[in-house]
Short mmCIF file of C-alpha atoms and ligand atoms in Angstrom, two decimals:
data_model
loop_
_atom_site.label_atom_id
_atom_site.label_comp_id
_atom_site.label_asym_id
_atom_site.label_seq_id
_atom_site.Cartn_x
_atom_site.Cartn_y
_atom_site.Cartn_z
CA MET A 1 -2.47 39.42 53.66
CA ALA A 2 -2.12 36.09 55.57
CA ARG A 3 -3.53 33.05 53.77
CA GLU A 4 -6.79 31.73 55.18
CA GLN A 5 -6.46 28.31 56.82
CA GLU A 6 -9.30 25.83 56.36
CA VAL A 7 -10.37 23.78 59.41
CA ASP A 8 -13.44 21.85 60.57
CA VAL A 9 -14.24 23.78 63.75
CA VAL A 10 -12.97 26.83 65.60
CA VAL A 11 -13.75 27.05 69.31
CA ILE A 12 -13.50 30.61 70.59
CA GLY A 13 -12.81 30.67 74.34
CA MET A 14 -11.20 27.65 76.00
CA GLY A 15 -12.74 27.90 79.46
CA VAL A 16 -14.40 24.85 80.96
CA GLY A 17 -17.09 24.84 78.27
CA GLY A 18 -14.87 25.47 75.26
CA GLU A 19 -12.05 23.22 76.46
CA HIS A 20 -14.45 20.31 76.84
CA VAL A 21 -16.06 20.84 73.45
CA ALA A 22 -12.72 21.31 71.67
CA GLU A 23 -11.15 18.23 73.26
CA ARG A 24 -14.13 16.03 72.47
CA LEU A 25 -14.28 17.15 68.87
CA ALA A 26 -10.53 16.64 68.47
CA GLU A 27 -10.90 13.15 69.96
CA GLU A 28 -13.60 12.42 67.39
CA GLY A 29 -11.04 13.21 64.70
CA LEU A 30 -12.14 16.65 63.62
CA ASP A 31 -9.64 19.32 62.66
CA VAL A 32 -10.21 21.71 65.59
CA VAL A 33 -8.65 25.06 66.40
CA GLY A 34 -9.05 26.22 70.01
CA VAL A 35 -8.49 29.92 70.62
CA GLU A 36 -7.90 31.33 74.11
CA ALA A 37 -7.12 34.93 75.03
CA GLU A 38 -5.97 34.18 78.60
CA LEU A 39 -5.62 30.70 80.17
CA VAL A 40 -6.96 27.39 78.88
CA GLY A 41 -9.47 26.26 81.50
CA GLY A 42 -10.84 29.77 81.94
CA GLU A 43 -12.21 31.27 85.13
CA CYS A 44 -13.09 28.09 87.03
CA PRO A 45 -9.68 26.52 87.71
CA TYR A 46 -7.64 29.74 88.02
CA TRP A 47 -9.85 32.34 89.70
CA ALA A 48 -13.17 30.77 90.62
CA CYS A 49 -14.47 27.28 91.58
CA ILE A 50 -11.18 25.60 92.39
CA PRO A 51 -9.18 28.24 94.30
CA SER A 52 -12.31 29.41 96.14
CA LYS A 53 -13.00 25.84 97.25
CA VAL A 54 -9.39 25.40 98.39
CA MET A 55 -9.92 28.44 100.58
CA ILE A 56 -13.35 27.33 101.78
CA ARG A 57 -12.22 23.81 102.61
CA ALA A 58 -9.36 25.23 104.67
CA GLY A 59 -11.79 27.56 106.46
CA ASN A 60 -14.13 24.65 107.16
CA LEU A 61 -11.28 22.78 108.85
CA LEU A 62 -10.59 25.76 111.10
CA ALA A 63 -14.27 26.07 111.97
CA GLU A 64 -14.50 22.38 112.83
CA ALA A 65 -11.38 22.51 114.99
CA ARG A 66 -12.83 25.49 116.87
CA ARG A 67 -15.91 23.42 117.78
CA VAL A 68 -13.89 20.85 119.71
CA PRO A 69 -13.71 22.70 123.09
CA GLY A 70 -16.86 21.93 125.04
CA MET A 71 -17.70 19.02 122.72
CA ASP A 72 -14.97 16.44 123.04
CA GLY A 73 -11.66 17.86 124.16
CA GLU A 74 -9.45 20.91 123.83
CA THR A 75 -7.93 22.58 120.78
CA GLN A 76 -5.93 25.69 120.14
CA VAL A 77 -6.34 26.92 116.58
CA HIS A 78 -3.88 29.30 114.97
CA ALA A 79 -5.03 30.13 111.47
CA ASP A 80 -2.30 30.49 108.85
CA PHE A 81 -3.27 31.50 105.34
CA ALA A 82 0.22 31.00 103.86
CA PRO A 83 -0.17 27.25 103.11
CA VAL A 84 -3.58 27.92 101.55
CA ALA A 85 -2.16 30.59 99.26
CA ALA A 86 0.70 28.23 98.40
CA ARG A 87 -1.71 25.39 97.54
CA ILE A 88 -3.71 27.71 95.29
CA ARG A 89 -0.53 28.89 93.59
CA ASP A 90 1.38 25.60 93.30
CA GLU A 91 -1.23 22.84 93.18
CA ALA A 92 -4.48 24.35 91.95
CA THR A 93 -3.29 26.82 89.34
CA ASP A 94 0.34 25.88 88.52
CA ASN A 95 1.10 29.51 89.35
CA TRP A 96 -1.56 30.55 86.84
CA ASP A 97 0.12 28.63 84.03
CA ASP A 98 -1.96 26.60 81.55
CA GLN A 99 0.79 24.65 79.76
CA VAL A 100 -0.54 21.30 81.00
CA ALA A 101 -4.00 22.08 79.61
CA VAL A 102 -2.60 23.34 76.30
CA ASP A 103 -0.51 20.17 75.94
CA ARG A 104 -3.48 17.95 76.77
CA PHE A 105 -5.52 19.59 74.00
CA THR A 106 -2.76 19.43 71.40
CA ARG A 107 -1.97 15.80 72.31
CA LYS A 108 -5.59 15.03 71.41
CA GLY A 109 -4.94 16.47 67.99
CA GLY A 110 -6.24 20.02 68.53
CA HIS A 111 -4.44 23.07 67.22
CA PHE A 112 -4.05 25.79 69.86
CA VAL A 113 -3.92 29.52 69.16
CA ARG A 114 -3.34 32.08 71.91
CA GLY A 115 -5.16 35.28 71.08
CA ARG A 116 -8.47 37.10 70.95
CA ALA A 117 -10.75 35.82 68.22
CA ARG A 118 -13.71 37.37 66.47
CA LEU A 119 -16.11 36.31 63.78
CA ALA A 120 -15.51 37.90 60.40
CA GLY A 121 -18.64 36.88 58.56
CA SER A 122 -20.28 33.51 58.11
CA GLY A 123 -17.77 30.66 58.59
CA ARG A 124 -14.82 32.98 59.12
CA VAL A 125 -12.78 33.67 62.25
CA GLU A 126 -9.90 36.09 62.74
CA VAL A 127 -7.31 35.92 65.51
CA ASP A 128 -4.70 38.67 65.66
CA GLY A 129 -3.89 38.58 61.94
CA GLN A 130 -4.55 34.86 61.42
CA SER A 131 -7.62 33.89 59.47
CA PHE A 132 -9.63 30.65 59.51
CA ALA A 133 -12.37 29.38 57.22
CA VAL A 134 -14.47 26.75 58.95
CA ARG A 135 -15.97 23.78 57.16
CA ARG A 136 -18.36 22.65 59.93
CA GLY A 137 -18.88 25.27 62.58
CA VAL A 138 -17.79 27.84 65.13
CA VAL A 139 -18.35 27.33 68.84
CA LEU A 140 -18.56 30.47 70.96
CA ALA A 141 -17.62 29.84 74.60
CA THR A 142 -16.27 33.13 75.86
CA GLY A 143 -17.79 32.94 79.33
CA SER A 144 -18.89 35.80 81.55
CA ARG A 145 -17.47 38.85 83.31
CA PRO A 146 -18.16 40.32 86.74
CA GLN A 147 -21.16 42.61 86.69
CA ILE A 148 -20.17 45.85 88.39
CA PRO A 149 -23.06 47.85 89.86
CA PRO A 150 -23.34 51.58 89.11
CA VAL A 151 -22.38 52.72 92.62
CA PRO A 152 -21.06 56.31 92.44
CA GLY A 153 -17.28 56.31 92.90
CA LEU A 154 -16.83 52.57 92.36
CA ALA A 155 -15.16 52.92 88.97
CA ASP A 156 -12.44 55.09 90.55
CA VAL A 157 -11.39 52.79 93.42
CA PRO A 158 -9.20 49.65 93.37
CA TYR A 159 -11.91 47.17 94.31
CA TRP A 160 -11.42 43.40 94.12
CA THR A 161 -13.33 40.94 92.01
CA ASN A 162 -13.04 37.18 92.58
CA ARG A 163 -9.71 37.26 90.72
CA GLN A 164 -7.87 39.37 93.29
CA ALA A 165 -9.68 37.70 96.20
CA VAL A 166 -8.45 34.20 95.36
CA SER A 167 -4.93 35.33 94.45
CA VAL A 168 -4.01 37.00 97.76
CA LYS A 169 -0.98 35.90 99.74
CA GLU A 170 -2.51 36.94 103.06
CA PRO A 171 -6.03 37.82 104.16
CA PRO A 172 -6.86 41.50 104.68
CA ALA A 173 -7.50 42.81 108.20
CA SER A 174 -10.99 43.83 107.17
CA LEU A 175 -13.15 43.27 104.11
CA LEU A 176 -16.33 44.80 102.72
CA VAL A 177 -18.29 42.48 100.46
CA LEU A 178 -20.92 43.73 98.04
CA GLY A 179 -23.48 41.13 97.02
CA GLY A 180 -24.12 37.60 95.96
CA ALA A 181 -23.34 33.92 96.37
CA ILE A 182 -19.68 34.26 95.41
CA GLY A 183 -19.28 37.14 97.85
CA VAL A 184 -20.86 35.21 100.68
CA GLU A 185 -18.68 32.12 100.25
CA LEU A 186 -15.51 34.21 100.10
CA ALA A 187 -16.74 36.31 103.04
CA GLN A 188 -16.99 33.21 105.20
CA GLY A 189 -13.66 31.90 103.94
CA PHE A 190 -11.78 35.08 104.86
CA SER A 191 -13.66 35.51 108.14
CA ARG A 192 -12.48 32.09 109.32
CA PHE A 193 -8.91 33.28 108.78
CA GLY A 194 -9.46 36.28 111.03
CA THR A 195 -10.60 38.99 108.59
CA ALA A 196 -13.32 41.30 109.97
CA VAL A 197 -15.96 40.99 107.24
CA THR A 198 -19.04 43.10 106.50
CA VAL A 199 -21.43 41.81 103.82
CA VAL A 200 -23.66 44.44 102.22
CA GLU A 201 -26.67 43.13 100.28
CA ALA A 202 -29.18 45.50 98.67
CA ILE A 203 -32.05 42.98 98.81
CA GLU A 204 -33.73 42.18 102.14
CA ARG A 205 -32.00 38.83 102.56
CA LEU A 206 -28.85 37.03 101.41
CA LEU A 207 -29.03 34.84 98.30
CA PRO A 208 -32.28 36.39 97.04
CA ALA A 209 -32.44 33.91 94.14
CA GLU A 210 -32.73 30.98 96.57
CA GLU A 211 -35.50 30.01 98.99
CA PRO A 212 -36.01 32.70 101.69
CA GLU A 213 -35.10 30.18 104.40
CA ALA A 214 -31.68 29.59 102.82
CA GLY A 215 -30.73 33.27 102.92
CA GLU A 216 -32.06 33.72 106.44
CA LEU A 217 -30.24 30.66 107.76
CA LEU A 218 -27.04 31.72 106.07
CA ALA A 219 -27.22 35.21 107.62
CA GLU A 220 -27.71 33.58 111.04
CA VAL A 221 -24.70 31.28 110.56
CA LEU A 222 -22.46 34.08 109.30
CA GLN A 223 -23.44 36.38 112.14
CA GLY A 224 -22.80 33.55 114.60
CA GLU A 225 -19.25 33.39 113.23
CA GLY A 226 -18.74 37.13 113.66
CA VAL A 227 -19.52 38.37 110.13
CA THR A 228 -21.54 41.59 110.00
CA VAL A 229 -24.48 41.18 107.61
CA ARG A 230 -26.20 44.31 106.30
CA ALA A 231 -29.08 42.94 104.23
CA GLY A 232 -31.52 45.46 102.73
CA ALA A 233 -28.77 48.09 102.62
CA ARG A 234 -27.99 49.73 99.29
CA ALA A 235 -24.53 51.16 98.68
CA THR A 236 -24.87 54.75 97.46
CA GLY A 237 -21.23 55.77 97.23
CA VAL A 238 -17.67 54.63 97.80
CA ARG A 239 -14.34 56.31 98.52
CA HIS A 240 -10.82 54.97 98.96
CA ALA A 241 -8.11 56.74 100.93
CA ASP A 242 -5.28 55.74 103.30
CA ASP A 243 -5.64 52.04 102.36
CA MET A 244 -9.27 52.10 103.51
CA PHE A 245 -12.55 51.81 101.60
CA ARG A 246 -15.55 53.80 102.87
CA LEU A 247 -18.91 52.60 101.64
CA THR A 248 -21.90 54.86 102.18
CA LEU A 249 -25.23 53.07 102.64
CA ASP A 250 -28.65 54.55 101.94
CA GLY A 251 -29.58 56.35 105.13
CA GLY A 252 -26.10 57.88 105.30
CA GLU A 253 -24.30 55.31 107.44
CA GLU A 254 -20.70 54.52 106.46
CA VAL A 255 -19.02 51.10 106.69
CA THR A 256 -15.27 50.66 106.23
CA GLY A 257 -12.87 47.93 105.20
CA GLN A 258 -9.26 47.54 104.10
CA ARG A 259 -10.42 45.78 100.94
CA LEU A 260 -13.67 45.86 98.98
CA LEU A 261 -14.86 42.76 97.12
CA VAL A 262 -17.51 43.35 94.45
CA ALA A 263 -19.39 40.11 93.79
CA THR A 264 -22.74 41.30 92.49
CA GLY A 265 -23.13 38.67 89.79
CA ARG A 266 -21.68 37.92 86.39
CA ARG A 267 -22.91 38.40 82.87
CA PRO A 268 -21.85 37.35 79.39
CA ASP A 269 -20.03 39.93 77.30
CA LEU A 270 -20.93 39.66 73.63
CA SER A 271 -19.15 42.78 72.49
CA GLY A 272 -16.02 42.30 70.40
CA LEU A 273 -17.03 38.87 69.09
CA GLY A 274 -18.06 40.14 65.68
CA LEU A 275 -21.62 38.84 66.11
CA ASP A 276 -22.92 41.64 63.90
CA THR A 277 -20.98 40.12 60.97
CA ILE A 278 -23.32 37.10 61.06
CA GLY A 279 -26.51 39.02 61.77
CA LEU A 280 -26.64 38.51 65.57
CA ASP A 281 -27.07 41.26 68.13
CA PRO A 282 -23.78 42.07 69.93
CA THR A 283 -25.67 44.13 72.53
CA ALA A 284 -27.87 41.21 73.63
CA ARG A 285 -27.71 40.17 77.28
CA ALA A 286 -26.54 36.63 76.35
CA LEU A 287 -26.05 34.42 73.30
CA ASP A 288 -29.49 33.12 72.44
CA VAL A 289 -29.28 29.42 71.58
CA ASP A 290 -31.88 26.78 70.76
CA GLY A 291 -32.28 23.34 72.31
CA GLN A 292 -29.28 22.12 70.31
CA MET A 293 -27.15 25.05 71.52
CA ARG A 294 -27.29 26.55 68.03
CA ALA A 295 -27.16 30.35 67.78
CA ALA A 296 -27.15 30.65 63.98
CA HIS A 297 -26.35 28.52 60.96
CA GLY A 298 -22.97 26.90 61.73
CA VAL A 299 -22.58 28.71 65.06
CA TRP A 300 -23.08 27.14 68.50
CA GLY A 301 -22.75 28.47 72.02
CA ALA A 302 -21.54 26.81 75.22
CA GLY A 303 -21.14 27.76 78.85
CA ASP A 304 -21.76 31.03 80.66
CA LEU A 305 -22.03 32.94 77.38
CA THR A 306 -25.51 31.50 76.90
CA GLY A 307 -26.57 33.19 80.15
CA ARG A 308 -28.12 30.02 81.52
CA ARG A 309 -27.05 28.59 84.85
CA LEU A 310 -23.62 30.15 85.21
CA PHE A 311 -22.01 27.09 86.74
CA THR A 312 -19.29 24.71 85.61
CA HIS A 313 -21.34 21.74 86.77
CA TRP A 314 -24.25 22.73 84.50
CA ARG A 315 -22.91 20.82 81.53
CA CYS A 316 -23.78 17.21 80.81
CA THR A 317 -25.90 16.84 83.93
CA ARG A 318 -29.14 17.58 82.06
CA PRO A 319 -28.59 16.20 78.58
CA ARG A 320 -32.29 16.39 77.72
CA SER A 321 -32.78 19.90 79.02
CA PRO A 322 -32.77 22.78 76.56
CA TYR A 323 -30.43 24.43 79.02
CA ALA A 324 -27.75 21.75 78.83
CA THR A 325 -24.62 23.51 77.73
CA SER A 326 -22.47 20.81 76.24
CA TRP A 327 -22.40 21.12 72.51
CA ALA A 328 -20.08 18.11 72.38
CA CYS A 329 -22.51 15.97 74.36
CA ARG A 330 -25.32 16.87 72.03
CA ALA A 331 -23.09 16.27 69.02
CA ARG A 332 -22.27 12.73 70.11
CA PRO A 333 -23.31 10.12 67.60
CA PRO A 334 -26.34 8.12 68.85
CA THR A 335 -24.21 4.99 69.09
CA ALA A 336 -21.82 6.65 71.52
CA GLY A 337 -24.00 5.81 74.52
CA PRO A 338 -25.25 8.13 77.23
CA CYS A 339 -23.61 11.43 77.91
CA PRO A 340 -20.94 10.98 80.60
CA GLY A 341 -21.08 12.89 83.86
CA SER A 342 -20.35 16.54 84.13
CA PRO A 343 -16.81 17.31 83.02
CA SER A 344 -15.09 18.63 86.09
CA PRO A 345 -12.45 21.26 85.44
CA THR A 346 -9.43 19.27 84.38
CA PRO A 347 -6.41 19.17 86.69
CA ARG A 348 -3.83 21.80 85.91
CA SER A 349 -0.76 20.11 87.24
CA ALA A 350 -1.16 16.48 86.21
CA PRO A 351 -1.19 15.53 82.55
CA SER A 352 -4.02 13.16 81.69
CA ALA A 353 -3.13 9.64 80.64
C1 FAD B 401 -15.57 32.87 92.55
C2 FAD B 401 -16.35 31.91 91.70
C3 FAD B 401 -16.61 30.65 92.18
C4 FAD B 401 -17.30 29.73 91.40
N1 FAD B 401 -17.53 28.51 91.92
C5 FAD B 401 -18.20 27.60 91.20
C6 FAD B 401 -18.43 26.31 91.73
O1 FAD B 401 -18.05 26.01 92.86
N2 FAD B 401 -19.11 25.41 90.96
C7 FAD B 401 -19.55 25.72 89.70
O2 FAD B 401 -20.16 24.87 89.04
N3 FAD B 401 -19.34 26.95 89.16
C8 FAD B 401 -18.67 27.90 89.88
N4 FAD B 401 -18.43 29.13 89.33
C9 FAD B 401 -18.88 29.41 87.94
C10 FAD B 401 -17.84 28.91 86.91
O3 FAD B 401 -16.59 29.49 87.16
C11 FAD B 401 -18.30 29.30 85.50
O4 FAD B 401 -19.61 28.83 85.29
C12 FAD B 401 -17.40 28.69 84.44
O5 FAD B 401 -16.07 29.15 84.60
C13 FAD B 401 -17.90 29.07 83.05
O6 FAD B 401 -17.12 28.44 82.09
P1 FAD B 401 -17.11 29.00 80.60
O7 FAD B 401 -16.23 28.07 79.83
O8 FAD B 401 -18.47 29.25 80.11
O9 FAD B 401 -16.43 30.45 80.70
P2 FAD B 401 -15.02 30.94 81.27
O10 FAD B 401 -14.48 30.05 82.29
O11 FAD B 401 -15.25 32.38 81.62
O12 FAD B 401 -14.06 30.84 80.01
C14 FAD B 401 -14.23 31.66 78.90
C15 FAD B 401 -12.86 31.83 78.27
O13 FAD B 401 -13.00 32.54 77.04
C16 FAD B 401 -11.87 33.38 76.87
N5 FAD B 401 -12.23 34.41 75.91
C17 FAD B 401 -13.12 35.42 76.06
N6 FAD B 401 -13.24 36.12 74.93
C18 FAD B 401 -12.39 35.55 74.04
C19 FAD B 401 -12.07 35.81 72.68
N7 FAD B 401 -12.66 36.78 71.99
N8 FAD B 401 -11.13 35.03 72.07
C20 FAD B 401 -10.52 34.01 72.76
N9 FAD B 401 -10.80 33.72 74.05
C21 FAD B 401 -11.74 34.47 74.66
C22 FAD B 401 -11.58 33.90 78.26
O14 FAD B 401 -10.25 34.34 78.37
C23 FAD B 401 -11.89 32.67 79.11
O15 FAD B 401 -10.73 31.91 79.39
C24 FAD B 401 -17.75 30.08 90.08
C25 FAD B 401 -17.51 31.37 89.59
C26 FAD B 401 -16.82 32.27 90.38
C27 FAD B 401 -16.54 33.64 89.81
#
């Protein structure tokens, strides 16, 4: 059996939350192990905030250019998605390679382990055969997963989540979008590149969690740009054949699209973390933490896993709020001064000084 290695802290999950915590603790001189199953930086820089905003910014430029005729001159706009896909691949994500982020962490003194970690009792973490005993604490920062609604047939068809949507080389001819804020922003992005988009939202208006006026205005804007908005329409079934998705709505109507994007929210996934080995409930909806982000003795949570405000920017922005998600900020010694601004996802392709 492999010998157990003693360290100060193990951070499980090196997305935006975990990466920030692990780097800060390493900078403070602690002996920190950061464990990541996929890419250091997590969802935000590779499949979420950053590539989606590259796409949206490019779409905004097209929309602005199309407003020129009749306002202040003439323009002819030919949308081309290829440079956008190239920017996402080469500049935003380093072709989905996290070496720069790994190096940045190890240069700060952290020890990086690629693998899937789980708790193995109080103060113990296992990663694919390696074993760590922690002196000070474990930070859980394993993020969230897309929440897939129980639409009959959905599990059997090759639908997209945000990951496939932001990794495409060219936009689809037509796109069905199920749900939420992420769906709406990608819907507009693709539509501005010529995709015929239909947004299906089960609730009566878009963005039901926001003010009613916001959802209504958004529907108006999208429709003005040629997006079909079906608010108050529940999907009751889906089929996929001949490179076409067919979504049945309650009432029997069918809408079709070459691709189907499911963006009906995200939720933390606590299973597989070994929470039961420290007396926590692995079936809970999110990791329950107190005002100091503590989930149990010697165990802290950060980021989406806590189920509170699933945004990258919801980190140091509210240091006094019980919902603030930066364990490192809260762990700062009182003499360290105020918590700095929200840590933006760190650049992939440029090493920090
Ligand atoms: C399309 C889209 C657009 C978005 N746009 C924005 C935006 O514009 N602004 C904004 O503020 N937020 C945005 N968000 C939300 C933002 O992406 C998340 O809030 C953020 O990524 C959460 O960071 P996190 O560190 O908690 O989790 P994640 O980024 O999910 O990272 C968790 C990491 O843990 C790893 N992991 C999981 N289990 C294990 C394990 N057992 N062992 C080791 N590693 C593990 C995963 O591989 C992952 O890398 C967007 C989300 C999406 C989907």
